[in-house]
Short mmCIF file of C-alpha atoms in Angstrom, two decimals:
data_model
loop_
_atom_site.label_atom_id
_atom_site.label_comp_id
_atom_site.label_asym_id
_atom_site.label_seq_id
_atom_site.Cartn_x
_atom_site.Cartn_y
_atom_site.Cartn_z
CA MET A 933 200.74 139.82 238.79
CA GLN A 934 203.31 137.04 238.84
CA GLN A 935 201.86 133.65 239.79
CA TYR A 936 203.59 130.83 241.69
CA ASP A 937 202.67 127.77 243.65
CA CYS A 938 204.68 128.97 246.66
CA ILE A 939 206.30 132.20 247.75
CA VAL A 940 209.12 132.30 250.32
CA ILE A 941 209.56 135.78 251.76
CA GLY A 942 213.19 135.99 253.07
CA GLY A 943 216.35 134.33 251.72
CA GLY A 944 218.12 133.26 254.93
CA ALA A 945 218.82 129.66 255.97
CA GLY A 946 215.25 128.96 256.84
CA GLY A 947 213.79 130.45 253.68
CA LEU A 948 216.26 128.80 251.35
CA THR A 949 215.78 125.43 253.00
CA ALA A 950 211.98 125.72 252.54
CA ALA A 951 212.64 126.63 248.91
CA VAL A 952 214.80 123.59 248.40
CA TYR A 953 212.07 121.23 249.68
CA LEU A 954 209.28 122.98 247.78
CA ALA A 955 211.26 123.00 244.47
CA ARG A 956 212.25 119.35 244.82
CA ALA A 957 208.56 118.59 245.14
CA GLY A 958 207.91 120.12 241.77
CA LYS A 959 206.48 123.40 243.05
CA LYS A 960 207.00 126.64 241.20
CA VAL A 961 208.67 128.66 243.81
CA CYS A 962 209.80 132.28 244.20
CA VAL A 963 212.05 133.54 246.97
CA LEU A 964 211.70 137.26 247.66
CA GLU A 965 214.78 138.75 249.29
CA ARG A 966 215.41 142.46 249.85
CA ASP A 967 219.16 142.08 250.24
CA LEU A 968 221.69 139.32 249.47
CA PRO A 969 220.47 135.77 249.57
CA GLY A 970 221.64 134.10 252.73
CA GLY A 971 220.43 136.81 255.03
CA GLN A 972 222.46 137.19 258.19
CA LEU A 973 224.73 134.32 257.06
CA ASN A 974 226.50 137.00 255.03
CA ILE A 975 227.82 138.69 258.18
CA ILE A 976 229.01 135.57 259.99
CA SER A 977 232.80 135.27 259.76
CA GLN A 978 232.97 131.57 260.65
CA LEU A 979 230.61 128.67 261.55
CA GLU A 980 231.70 125.48 263.31
CA ASN A 981 228.32 124.19 264.28
CA TYR A 982 226.59 123.55 260.99
CA PRO A 983 226.47 119.85 260.28
CA GLY A 984 228.71 118.65 257.42
CA PHE A 985 231.18 121.57 257.71
CA ALA A 986 234.03 121.49 260.29
CA GLN A 987 234.55 125.18 259.36
CA VAL A 988 232.76 127.33 256.85
CA THR A 989 232.22 131.11 256.52
CA GLY A 990 228.70 132.45 256.49
CA PRO A 991 229.00 133.88 252.92
CA GLU A 992 230.30 130.53 251.70
CA LEU A 993 227.33 128.71 253.14
CA ALA A 994 224.97 131.31 251.86
CA GLN A 995 226.39 131.01 248.26
CA SER A 996 226.20 127.14 248.45
CA MET A 997 222.50 127.32 249.55
CA THR A 998 221.68 129.95 246.90
CA GLU A 999 223.24 127.92 244.12
CA GLN A 1000 221.32 124.82 245.29
CA VAL A 1001 218.04 126.70 245.30
CA LYS A 1002 218.63 128.11 241.81
CA GLY A 1003 219.81 124.69 240.54
CA LEU A 1004 216.48 123.22 241.52
CA GLY A 1005 214.59 125.80 239.43
CA ALA A 1006 213.38 128.22 242.11
CA GLU A 1007 213.58 131.89 241.31
CA ILE A 1008 215.22 134.42 243.59
CA VAL A 1009 213.88 137.93 243.14
CA THR A 1010 215.33 141.08 244.83
CA ALA A 1011 212.26 142.83 246.29
CA ASP A 1012 211.17 144.71 249.37
CA VAL A 1013 207.79 143.52 250.59
CA VAL A 1014 205.43 146.48 251.37
CA ARG A 1015 202.27 144.66 252.39
CA VAL A 1016 200.46 141.29 252.05
CA ASP A 1017 196.94 139.97 251.74
CA PHE A 1018 196.48 136.46 253.08
CA SER A 1019 192.67 136.62 253.39
CA GLY A 1020 191.90 134.58 250.31
CA ALA A 1021 192.90 131.20 248.89
CA GLU A 1022 195.40 133.08 246.74
CA LYS A 1023 197.91 134.91 248.90
CA VAL A 1024 199.06 138.24 247.44
CA VAL A 1025 202.42 139.86 248.24
CA TYR A 1026 202.90 143.49 247.25
CA THR A 1027 206.51 144.62 246.71
CA ASP A 1028 208.47 147.50 245.36
CA VAL A 1029 208.95 145.59 242.04
CA GLY A 1030 205.39 144.27 241.54
CA GLU A 1031 202.75 141.91 242.90
CA PHE A 1032 203.23 138.21 243.47
CA ALA A 1033 200.56 135.51 244.15
CA ALA A 1034 200.60 131.94 245.37
CA ARG A 1035 198.50 129.44 247.22
CA GLY A 1036 201.16 129.00 249.90
CA VAL A 1037 203.63 131.34 251.66
CA VAL A 1038 206.61 130.83 253.95
CA LEU A 1039 207.66 133.88 256.01
CA ALA A 1040 211.34 133.89 256.83
CA THR A 1041 212.30 137.51 257.09
CA GLY A 1042 214.46 137.15 260.22
CA ALA A 1043 215.20 139.63 263.08
CA ALA A 1044 217.91 142.15 263.85
CA ALA A 1045 219.95 141.90 267.02
CA ALA A 1046 219.73 145.02 269.17
CA ARG A 1047 223.07 146.88 269.06
CA LEU A 1048 225.21 148.65 271.53
CA GLY A 1049 224.97 151.74 269.37
CA ILE A 1050 228.55 152.86 270.01
CA ALA A 1051 231.54 153.70 267.78
CA ARG A 1052 233.38 150.87 266.03
CA GLU A 1053 230.72 148.27 266.86
CA GLN A 1054 230.13 147.35 263.22
CA GLU A 1055 233.85 147.44 262.40
CA LEU A 1056 234.62 144.92 265.19
CA THR A 1057 231.73 142.62 264.48
CA GLY A 1058 233.38 139.28 263.96
CA ASP A 1059 236.67 140.60 265.36
CA GLY A 1060 235.75 140.92 269.01
CA VAL A 1061 231.97 141.74 268.92
CA SER A 1062 229.42 138.98 268.63
CA TYR A 1063 225.64 138.62 268.98
CA CYS A 1064 225.56 134.83 269.45
CA SER A 1065 227.42 133.10 272.25
CA THR A 1066 226.61 129.53 271.05
CA CYS A 1067 227.91 130.50 267.58
CA ASP A 1068 231.16 132.17 268.65
CA GLY A 1069 231.83 131.28 272.26
CA ARG A 1070 234.24 128.55 271.34
CA PHE A 1071 236.57 131.08 269.64
CA TYR A 1072 237.07 132.73 273.07
CA LYS A 1073 237.94 129.57 275.06
CA GLY A 1074 240.14 130.48 278.03
CA ALA A 1075 239.81 134.25 277.34
CA ASP A 1076 238.16 137.03 279.30
CA VAL A 1077 234.95 138.29 277.80
CA ALA A 1078 231.98 140.56 278.52
CA VAL A 1079 228.25 140.11 278.09
CA ALA A 1080 226.33 143.34 277.46
CA GLY A 1081 222.68 143.32 278.39
CA GLY A 1082 220.15 142.90 281.20
CA THR A 1083 217.94 140.36 279.35
CA VAL A 1084 217.26 136.69 280.02
CA LYS A 1085 219.50 136.01 277.02
CA ALA A 1086 222.34 137.76 278.74
CA ILE A 1087 221.97 135.45 281.78
CA HIS A 1088 221.89 132.41 279.51
CA ASP A 1089 224.89 133.63 277.56
CA ALA A 1090 226.89 134.28 280.73
CA ARG A 1091 226.17 130.71 282.03
CA TYR A 1092 227.14 129.22 278.71
CA LEU A 1093 230.40 131.27 278.42
CA SER A 1094 231.37 130.55 282.02
CA GLY A 1095 232.07 127.00 280.95
CA LEU A 1096 234.38 128.09 278.15
CA CYS A 1097 235.96 131.36 279.20
CA ASN A 1098 238.35 132.29 282.00
CA LYS A 1099 236.41 135.31 283.17
CA VAL A 1100 232.88 136.60 282.16
CA TYR A 1101 231.78 140.15 283.03
CA VAL A 1102 228.07 140.77 282.69
CA VAL A 1103 227.38 144.49 282.06
CA SER A 1104 223.71 145.19 282.72
CA GLU A 1105 221.86 148.46 282.23
CA THR A 1106 219.59 147.51 285.14
CA ALA A 1107 219.65 145.46 288.36
CA LEU A 1108 219.90 141.88 287.26
CA GLU A 1109 217.94 139.15 289.05
CA SER A 1110 219.83 135.88 288.53
CA ASP A 1111 221.95 133.16 290.23
CA LEU A 1112 225.04 134.20 288.34
CA ALA A 1113 226.79 134.99 291.68
CA THR A 1114 227.12 131.31 292.28
CA LEU A 1115 229.55 131.06 289.29
CA SER A 1116 233.05 131.82 290.47
CA ASN A 1117 234.29 133.26 287.20
CA VAL A 1118 231.30 135.46 286.53
CA GLU A 1119 231.19 139.15 287.71
CA VAL A 1120 227.97 141.14 287.31
CA ILE A 1121 228.28 144.95 286.91
CA GLU A 1122 224.79 146.47 287.31
CA ASN A 1123 223.40 149.82 286.27
CA ALA A 1124 226.25 150.18 283.77
CA GLU A 1125 226.88 150.31 280.11
CA ILE A 1126 229.72 149.66 277.69
CA VAL A 1127 230.69 153.03 276.09
CA ARG A 1128 233.95 152.41 274.31
CA LEU A 1129 235.55 149.55 272.32
CA VAL A 1130 239.37 149.54 272.28
CA GLY A 1131 241.83 147.76 269.97
CA SER A 1132 241.80 145.94 266.62
CA PRO A 1133 241.09 143.12 267.36
CA LEU A 1134 239.26 144.05 270.55
CA SER A 1135 241.50 144.25 273.57
CA SER A 1136 239.39 146.10 276.19
CA VAL A 1137 236.07 147.96 276.79
CA THR A 1138 235.23 151.03 278.84
CA VAL A 1139 232.26 150.59 281.24
CA ARG A 1140 230.42 153.57 282.57
CA ALA A 1141 228.49 153.30 285.84
CA ALA A 1142 227.30 155.82 288.46
CA ALA A 1143 230.61 155.49 290.37
CA GLY A 1144 232.56 156.35 287.18
CA GLU A 1145 234.33 154.61 284.40
CA ARG A 1146 236.13 151.25 284.43
CA GLU A 1147 238.33 149.55 281.93
CA LEU A 1148 237.89 145.82 281.39
CA ALA A 1149 240.57 143.88 279.58
CA VAL A 1150 238.54 141.49 277.32
CA SER A 1151 238.94 140.03 273.95
CA GLY A 1152 235.25 139.56 273.24
CA VAL A 1153 231.91 141.28 273.81
CA PHE A 1154 228.67 139.32 273.42
CA VAL A 1155 225.76 141.70 272.90
CA ALA A 1156 222.55 140.23 274.44
CA ARG A 1157 220.05 143.01 274.27
CA GLY A 1158 217.33 141.15 272.42
CA PHE A 1159 216.02 141.07 268.89
CA THR A 1160 213.65 143.05 266.71
CA PRO A 1161 211.70 140.94 264.18
CA PHE A 1162 211.18 142.04 260.57
CA SER A 1163 207.45 141.42 260.79
CA ALA A 1164 205.89 144.86 260.13
CA PRO A 1165 204.36 143.92 256.66
CA PHE A 1166 202.52 140.98 258.24
CA LYS A 1167 201.14 142.64 261.44
CA ASP A 1168 197.53 142.66 260.09
CA ALA A 1169 197.78 139.23 258.28
CA VAL A 1170 199.10 136.81 260.97
CA ALA A 1171 199.13 136.73 264.73
CA LEU A 1172 202.18 138.27 266.43
CA ASP A 1173 203.25 138.21 270.08
CA GLU A 1174 203.74 141.30 272.20
CA ARG A 1175 207.23 141.88 270.80
CA GLY A 1176 206.25 141.47 267.18
CA PHE A 1177 207.43 137.95 266.62
CA ILE A 1178 205.18 135.69 264.50
CA THR A 1179 203.48 132.97 266.56
CA VAL A 1180 203.42 129.51 264.93
CA ASP A 1181 202.30 126.00 265.74
CA PRO A 1182 205.59 124.54 267.07
CA VAL A 1183 205.00 121.19 265.26
CA THR A 1184 203.99 122.36 261.82
CA MET A 1185 205.32 126.01 261.71
CA ARG A 1186 201.88 127.15 260.57
CA THR A 1187 200.84 130.70 261.35
CA SER A 1188 197.27 131.85 262.22
CA ALA A 1189 196.56 132.25 258.46
CA ALA A 1190 195.71 129.31 256.27
CA GLY A 1191 198.43 128.38 253.86
CA VAL A 1192 201.01 130.59 255.57
CA TYR A 1193 203.97 129.27 257.53
CA ALA A 1194 206.86 131.04 259.27
CA VAL A 1195 210.38 130.00 260.16
CA GLY A 1196 213.65 131.33 261.50
CA ASP A 1197 214.33 134.37 263.68
CA VAL A 1198 211.07 136.10 262.81
CA ILE A 1199 209.09 133.59 264.86
CA HIS A 1200 208.54 133.37 268.62
CA LYS A 1201 211.12 130.82 269.88
CA ALA A 1202 213.94 130.39 272.43
CA TYR A 1203 216.86 129.17 270.19
CA ARG A 1204 218.14 131.14 267.23
CA GLN A 1205 220.67 129.18 265.15
CA VAL A 1206 221.32 128.60 261.42
CA VAL A 1207 220.68 124.86 261.85
CA THR A 1208 217.36 125.32 263.70
CA ALA A 1209 216.16 127.75 261.02
CA ALA A 1210 217.02 125.20 258.38
CA GLY A 1211 215.11 122.46 260.17
CA GLU A 1212 212.11 124.79 260.52
CA GLY A 1213 212.25 125.56 256.82
CA ALA A 1214 212.13 121.77 255.99
CA THR A 1215 209.17 121.30 258.43
CA ALA A 1216 207.19 124.24 257.03
CA ALA A 1217 207.70 123.13 253.45
CA HIS A 1218 206.48 119.61 254.36
CA TYR A 1219 203.26 120.74 256.00
CA LEU A 1220 202.65 123.51 253.41
CA MET A 1221 202.75 120.97 250.61
CA LYS A 1222 200.22 118.80 252.49
CA GLU A 1223 197.89 121.78 252.85
CA ILE A 1224 197.97 123.01 249.18
CA ARG A 1225 198.19 119.73 247.28
#
């Protein structure tokens, strides 16, 4: 069993920031990441809302964060977490490459955005398909766009985009209760779904409803169908909400388990941004160090 002071599970912006603060405080830190360090940063084509960078690609920011973490002496290990035991003073993490133990743990495994599940969706991600209106909305200023989903997030996205875009279509799988009808440039299409993406870059979408199919000339689709957290290995170790997100103290980021904190998209929260995940990582590291010192 490999022994550390602190283990960070997940190498996205929140996890890497936590590792920076912990390593700078002289802790022996291991970051367990099942894929590329940086997490979902690696699929973001461009960022304009991360402080200090007028423009930066997600992979560039991920590489910079990774190099900083390694430069401070933290280890990054490629590993898939199978299960955990947080019941004792020593927290044990079981992975496909062995067992790891530490007095403190930060959970930063993220969440996956629910997809449309149609052809060419992955191909057009970053080239007409987005899962974050506040990240990418500015790139569609003055354009016609569609929001896909019947969630609260879809309503929020439509409101936000209505201030930037010429026209916003909201394509909802169900009847949508909202006040979007008061916005002159928003059109709600209920009991419908997007079934086809046309063009490279995106130039239009096909919408299917009970009355038949309709073509919408749009240059962007914002998918707002919710998120699925990567929290399965922790379901018996920390408290989760009804959707599987980890519940934390909003001040300290502490979970229901002593010595265990959680940050980023895996936690229950309203706003999911790279910069907020980084802030949560710094907060979690601060309070974790106070708990285990």
